Amino acid sequence: MPAPSPFRVITTDRTSQARLGELITPHGTIPTPIFMPVGTQGTVKGIPSHDLLQLNTPIILANTYHLLIRPGKSIIEHFGGLHTFMQWPRPILTDSGGYQVFSLARLRKISCDGVHFQSHVNGAPFFLGPREALEMQRAIGSDIAMVLDVCPPWDAPPIQMREAVMLTLSWAQQARQIWPQLLQKENIEPQSLPRPLLFGIVQGGSNPTLRAHCAQSLVEKDFDSYAIGGVSVGEPQEEMYRAVELTIPHLPPDKARYTMGLGHPHQIVELVARGVDMFDCVLPTRMARHGTAYTSCGPINLKRSVHALSHDPIDPSCACAVCMRYSRGYVHHLFRAGEMLAQYLTTYHNLAFYLELTRKIRETLAQGTFSAFREAFTKTYSVPNEREP
């Protein structure tokens, strides 16, 4: 008998594929659509856990590969898992290391059994296969674990794309068999709720046949929910939308849908309209470190001299602690003076902006006004010409 689905659709939008839902995990129920701040190495860069709680962050993301490298599995286990280690009481989703198969291509070799890596820190060799990825995620204490997959470049040749899909499906099959065994070792009933969740990952680039085959094969294995992988890997925006649109029709409506590594605020709004429920992205923290703040009118560069005399907050429409206290002129001064506080304040605001964006999306879905919100946001939010502002 299939395990009960941990995801529930509360309501759907009448004019798009957007839906309001909730996902049950051991460390709490996650409202969707949701944005997950990225805490790759057990920290969301520049922000302590208590600030994330102040921002009412429902869930964060961490990375199996990076935590395996540093501090290592034994230290994570010594502290009783990542929740205790970083003092984070809410859900954690962990990437399996599949993205590093793409991003660290020069340091790895793929075989049928898994991936042989050279550490990007000291060059030491190590192996990550379907079992090793899941065992590390259980040591972390992940609420949502991802299967190990192969993420090829978006413009990979057809034969390479097909091989990536075949390996992804082979490893997913192994993971589906390994996962219940790992839970039972911890005296966790695989059929119960709440329980740690396992997501499958759909690959296939922009090839409709491969996307359909990969999605349908994963659905047959009955994962707790599904991620759309192979996006945000350098492809044009329209190719990204196409990959998502090719995948969603093949995913069950009673499971959550997660686009990995996305995205800009306007992309989140558009992908919610296409039926996506979960997002993660490094942009709010990465761009903050370079002086870019997200606002309701689009991104702005706080290092520019135009802000030097401004009494305005970063975003007059934002009620976060930074916007309630500090001016653009002050944050501009901090950047010009090389003060670390500039990066902290901008990071805090950017995360508040992303989290508030998805909160508003949920609110408008509940009220039946998402279509109007989407239209108003599209009119007021200025999308930068370049890939990253």
mmCIF file of N, CA and C in Angstrom, residues 311-370:
data_model
loop_
_atom_site.group_PDB
_atom_site.id
_atom_site.type_symbol
_atom_site.label_atom_id
_atom_site.label_comp_id
_atom_site.label_asym_id
_atom_site.label_seq_id
_atom_site.Cartn_x
_atom_site.Cartn_y
_atom_site.Cartn_z
ATOM 1 N N HIS A 311 17.081 59.550 2.244
ATOM 2 C CA HIS A 311 16.502 59.234 3.554
ATOM 3 C C HIS A 311 15.562 58.025 3.471
ATOM 4 N N ASP A 312 15.280 57.557 2.252
ATOM 5 C CA ASP A 312 14.331 56.459 2.083
ATOM 6 C C ASP A 312 14.904 55.157 2.627
ATOM 7 N N PRO A 313 14.044 54.262 3.081
ATOM 8 C CA PRO A 313 14.508 52.903 3.401
ATOM 9 C C PRO A 313 14.858 52.187 2.113
ATOM 10 N N ILE A 314 15.463 51.014 2.237
ATOM 11 C CA ILE A 314 15.803 50.236 1.042
ATOM 12 C C ILE A 314 14.571 50.040 0.173
ATOM 13 N N ASP A 315 13.445 49.679 0.783
ATOM 14 C CA ASP A 315 12.187 49.516 0.060
ATOM 15 C C ASP A 315 11.073 50.136 0.896
ATOM 16 N N PRO A 316 10.503 51.257 0.447
ATOM 17 C CA PRO A 316 9.438 51.903 1.229
ATOM 18 C C PRO A 316 8.240 50.994 1.496
ATOM 19 N N SER A 317 8.076 49.931 0.686
ATOM 20 C CA SER A 317 6.948 49.011 0.876
ATOM 21 C C SER A 317 7.268 47.878 1.851
ATOM 22 N N CYS A 318 8.504 47.853 2.358
ATOM 23 C CA CYS A 318 8.941 46.737 3.205
ATOM 24 C C CYS A 318 8.873 47.121 4.678
ATOM 25 N N ALA A 319 8.413 46.193 5.499
ATOM 26 C CA ALA A 319 8.300 46.442 6.948
ATOM 27 C C ALA A 319 9.321 45.641 7.742
ATOM 28 N N CYS A 320 10.420 45.196 7.099
ATOM 29 C CA CYS A 320 11.428 44.431 7.836
ATOM 30 C C CYS A 320 12.181 45.344 8.799
ATOM 31 N N ALA A 321 12.911 44.738 9.727
ATOM 32 C CA ALA A 321 13.603 45.511 10.759
ATOM 33 C C ALA A 321 14.614 46.477 10.169
ATOM 34 N N VAL A 322 15.232 46.137 9.040
ATOM 35 C CA VAL A 322 16.209 47.022 8.413
ATOM 36 C C VAL A 322 15.519 48.234 7.806
ATOM 37 N N CYS A 323 14.454 48.000 7.062
ATOM 38 C CA CYS A 323 13.748 49.113 6.419
ATOM 39 C C CYS A 323 13.046 50.020 7.439
ATOM 40 N N MET A 324 12.708 49.490 8.594
ATOM 41 C CA MET A 324 12.068 50.298 9.625
ATOM 42 C C MET A 324 13.069 51.193 10.361
ATOM 43 N N ARG A 325 14.374 50.920 10.206
ATOM 44 C CA ARG A 325 15.376 51.641 11.001
ATOM 45 C C ARG A 325 16.391 52.437 10.195
ATOM 46 N N TYR A 326 16.781 51.920 9.020
ATOM 47 C CA TYR A 326 17.941 52.493 8.345
ATOM 48 C C TYR A 326 17.583 53.049 6.970
ATOM 49 N N SER A 327 18.332 54.069 6.559
ATOM 50 C CA SER A 327 18.110 54.698 5.256
ATOM 51 C C SER A 327 19.029 54.094 4.204
ATOM 52 N N ARG A 328 18.656 54.324 2.949
ATOM 53 C CA ARG A 328 19.540 53.929 1.853
ATOM 54 C C ARG A 328 20.881 54.655 1.967
ATOM 55 N N GLY A 329 20.827 55.918 2.366
ATOM 56 C CA GLY A 329 22.051 56.696 2.505
ATOM 57 C C GLY A 329 23.015 56.073 3.498
ATOM 58 N N TYR A 330 22.480 55.552 4.602
ATOM 59 C CA TYR A 330 23.336 54.936 5.614
ATOM 60 C C TYR A 330 23.946 53.630 5.103
ATOM 61 N N VAL A 331 23.122 52.786 4.479
ATOM 62 C CA VAL A 331 23.640 51.518 3.973
ATOM 63 C C VAL A 331 24.658 51.785 2.852
ATOM 64 N N HIS A 332 24.399 52.789 2.012
ATOM 65 C CA HIS A 332 25.357 53.190 0.979
ATOM 66 C C HIS A 332 26.697 53.557 1.611
ATOM 67 N N HIS A 333 26.642 54.362 2.669
ATOM 68 C CA HIS A 333 27.870 54.751 3.379
ATOM 69 C C HIS A 333 28.621 53.527 3.888
ATOM 70 N N LEU A 334 27.910 52.559 4.450
ATOM 71 C CA LEU A 334 28.554 51.363 4.981
ATOM 72 C C LEU A 334 29.276 50.585 3.885
ATOM 73 N N PHE A 335 28.651 50.480 2.717
ATOM 74 C CA PHE A 335 29.314 49.795 1.605
ATOM 75 C C PHE A 335 30.560 50.550 1.167
ATOM 76 N N ARG A 336 30.456 51.874 1.056
ATOM 77 C CA ARG A 336 31.595 52.672 0.624
ATOM 78 C C ARG A 336 32.741 52.613 1.631
ATOM 79 N N ALA A 337 32.389 52.466 2.912
ATOM 80 C CA ALA A 337 33.397 52.412 3.963
ATOM 81 C C ALA A 337 33.945 51.007 4.182
ATOM 82 N N GLY A 338 33.396 50.026 3.470
ATOM 83 C CA GLY A 338 33.857 48.657 3.603
ATOM 84 C C GLY A 338 33.444 48.000 4.901
ATOM 85 N N GLU A 339 32.336 48.447 5.484
ATOM 86 C CA GLU A 339 31.864 47.900 6.754
ATOM 87 C C GLU A 339 31.054 46.619 6.522
ATOM 88 N N MET A 340 31.333 45.586 7.320
ATOM 89 C CA MET A 340 30.621 44.314 7.189
ATOM 90 C C MET A 340 29.126 44.465 7.436
ATOM 91 N N LEU A 341 28.743 45.467 8.231
ATOM 92 C CA LEU A 341 27.330 45.662 8.540
ATOM 93 C C LEU A 341 26.504 45.898 7.280
ATOM 94 N N ALA A 342 27.118 46.468 6.249
ATOM 95 C CA ALA A 342 26.391 46.715 5.000
ATOM 96 C C ALA A 342 25.866 45.414 4.420
ATOM 97 N N GLN A 343 26.717 44.398 4.380
ATOM 98 C CA GLN A 343 26.303 43.106 3.823
ATOM 99 C C GLN A 343 25.239 42.444 4.694
ATOM 100 N N TYR A 344 25.402 42.549 5.999
ATOM 101 C CA TYR A 344 24.412 41.950 6.899
ATOM 102 C C TYR A 344 23.044 42.596 6.717
ATOM 103 N N LEU A 345 22.985 43.929 6.736
ATOM 104 C CA LEU A 345 21.695 44.614 6.638
ATOM 105 C C LEU A 345 21.014 44.316 5.309
ATOM 106 N N THR A 346 21.791 44.295 4.231
ATOM 107 C CA THR A 346 21.205 44.042 2.912
ATOM 108 C C THR A 346 20.763 42.588 2.781
ATOM 109 N N THR A 347 21.544 41.666 3.343
ATOM 110 C CA THR A 347 21.149 40.257 3.340
ATOM 111 C C THR A 347 19.847 40.063 4.108
ATOM 112 N N TYR A 348 19.763 40.656 5.284
ATOM 113 C CA TYR A 348 18.556 40.537 6.103
ATOM 114 C C TYR A 348 17.345 41.044 5.314
ATOM 115 N N HIS A 349 17.495 42.222 4.702
ATOM 116 C CA HIS A 349 16.368 42.773 3.923
ATOM 117 C C HIS A 349 16.005 41.878 2.753
ATOM 118 N N ASN A 350 16.996 41.405 1.992
ATOM 119 C CA ASN A 350 16.696 40.589 0.813
ATOM 120 C C ASN A 350 15.953 39.307 1.183
ATOM 121 N N LEU A 351 16.367 38.675 2.271
ATOM 122 C CA LEU A 351 15.654 37.479 2.713
ATOM 123 C C LEU A 351 14.232 37.825 3.135
ATOM 124 N N ALA A 352 14.075 38.949 3.833
ATOM 125 C CA ALA A 352 12.739 39.399 4.221
ATOM 126 C C ALA A 352 11.877 39.629 2.978
ATOM 127 N N PHE A 353 12.465 40.206 1.936
ATOM 128 C CA PHE A 353 11.722 40.477 0.703
ATOM 129 C C PHE A 353 11.245 39.182 0.053
ATOM 130 N N TYR A 354 12.139 38.193 -0.077
ATOM 131 C CA TYR A 354 11.775 36.917 -0.691
ATOM 132 C C TYR A 354 10.714 36.183 0.120
ATOM 133 N N LEU A 355 10.892 36.165 1.433
ATOM 134 C CA LEU A 355 9.931 35.468 2.288
ATOM 135 C C LEU A 355 8.571 36.158 2.274
ATOM 136 N N GLU A 356 8.581 37.494 2.245
ATOM 137 C CA GLU A 356 7.326 38.230 2.183
ATOM 138 C C GLU A 356 6.648 38.043 0.832
ATOM 139 N N LEU A 357 7.442 37.931 -0.228
ATOM 140 C CA LEU A 357 6.864 37.698 -1.554
ATOM 141 C C LEU A 357 6.060 36.401 -1.563
ATOM 142 N N THR A 358 6.631 35.322 -1.050
ATOM 143 C CA THR A 358 5.886 34.059 -1.061
ATOM 144 C C THR A 358 4.739 34.086 -0.048
ATOM 145 N N ARG A 359 4.886 34.859 1.038
ATOM 146 C CA ARG A 359 3.755 34.990 1.973
ATOM 147 C C ARG A 359 2.582 35.690 1.289
ATOM 148 N N LYS A 360 2.886 36.747 0.517
ATOM 149 C CA LYS A 360 1.825 37.460 -0.212
ATOM 150 C C LYS A 360 1.177 36.554 -1.256
ATOM 151 N N ILE A 361 1.998 35.760 -1.916
ATOM 152 C CA ILE A 361 1.449 34.821 -2.901
ATOM 153 C C ILE A 361 0.464 33.872 -2.215
ATOM 154 N N ARG A 362 0.849 33.338 -1.071
ATOM 155 C CA ARG A 362 -0.058 32.430 -0.343
ATOM 156 C C ARG A 362 -1.331 33.163 0.081
ATOM 157 N N GLU A 363 -1.180 34.371 0.543
ATOM 158 C CA GLU A 363 -2.337 35.145 0.986
ATOM 159 C C GLU A 363 -3.307 35.394 -0.166
ATOM 160 N N THR A 364 -2.766 35.776 -1.331
ATOM 161 C CA THR A 364 -3.651 36.057 -2.466
ATOM 162 C C THR A 364 -4.289 34.778 -3.005
ATOM 163 N N LEU A 365 -3.584 33.661 -2.920
ATOM 164 C CA LEU A 365 -4.194 32.390 -3.316
ATOM 165 C C LEU A 365 -5.350 32.036 -2.389
ATOM 166 N N ALA A 366 -5.166 32.284 -1.106
ATOM 167 C CA ALA A 366 -6.238 32.005 -0.144
ATOM 168 C C ALA A 366 -7.441 32.904 -0.375
ATOM 169 N N GLN A 367 -7.179 34.135 -0.821
ATOM 170 C CA GLN A 367 -8.253 35.113 -1.028
ATOM 171 C C GLN A 367 -8.840 35.059 -2.433
ATOM 172 N N GLY A 368 -8.225 34.274 -3.315
ATOM 173 C CA GLY A 368 -8.701 34.202 -4.691
ATOM 174 C C GLY A 368 -8.304 35.392 -5.533
ATOM 175 N N THR A 369 -7.220 36.094 -5.144
ATOM 176 C CA THR A 369 -6.799 37.310 -5.858
ATOM 177 C C THR A 369 -5.398 37.178 -6.449
ATOM 178 N N PHE A 370 -4.908 35.961 -6.621
ATOM 179 C CA PHE A 370 -3.544 35.783 -7.122
ATOM 180 C C PHE A 370 -3.371 36.379 -8.510
#
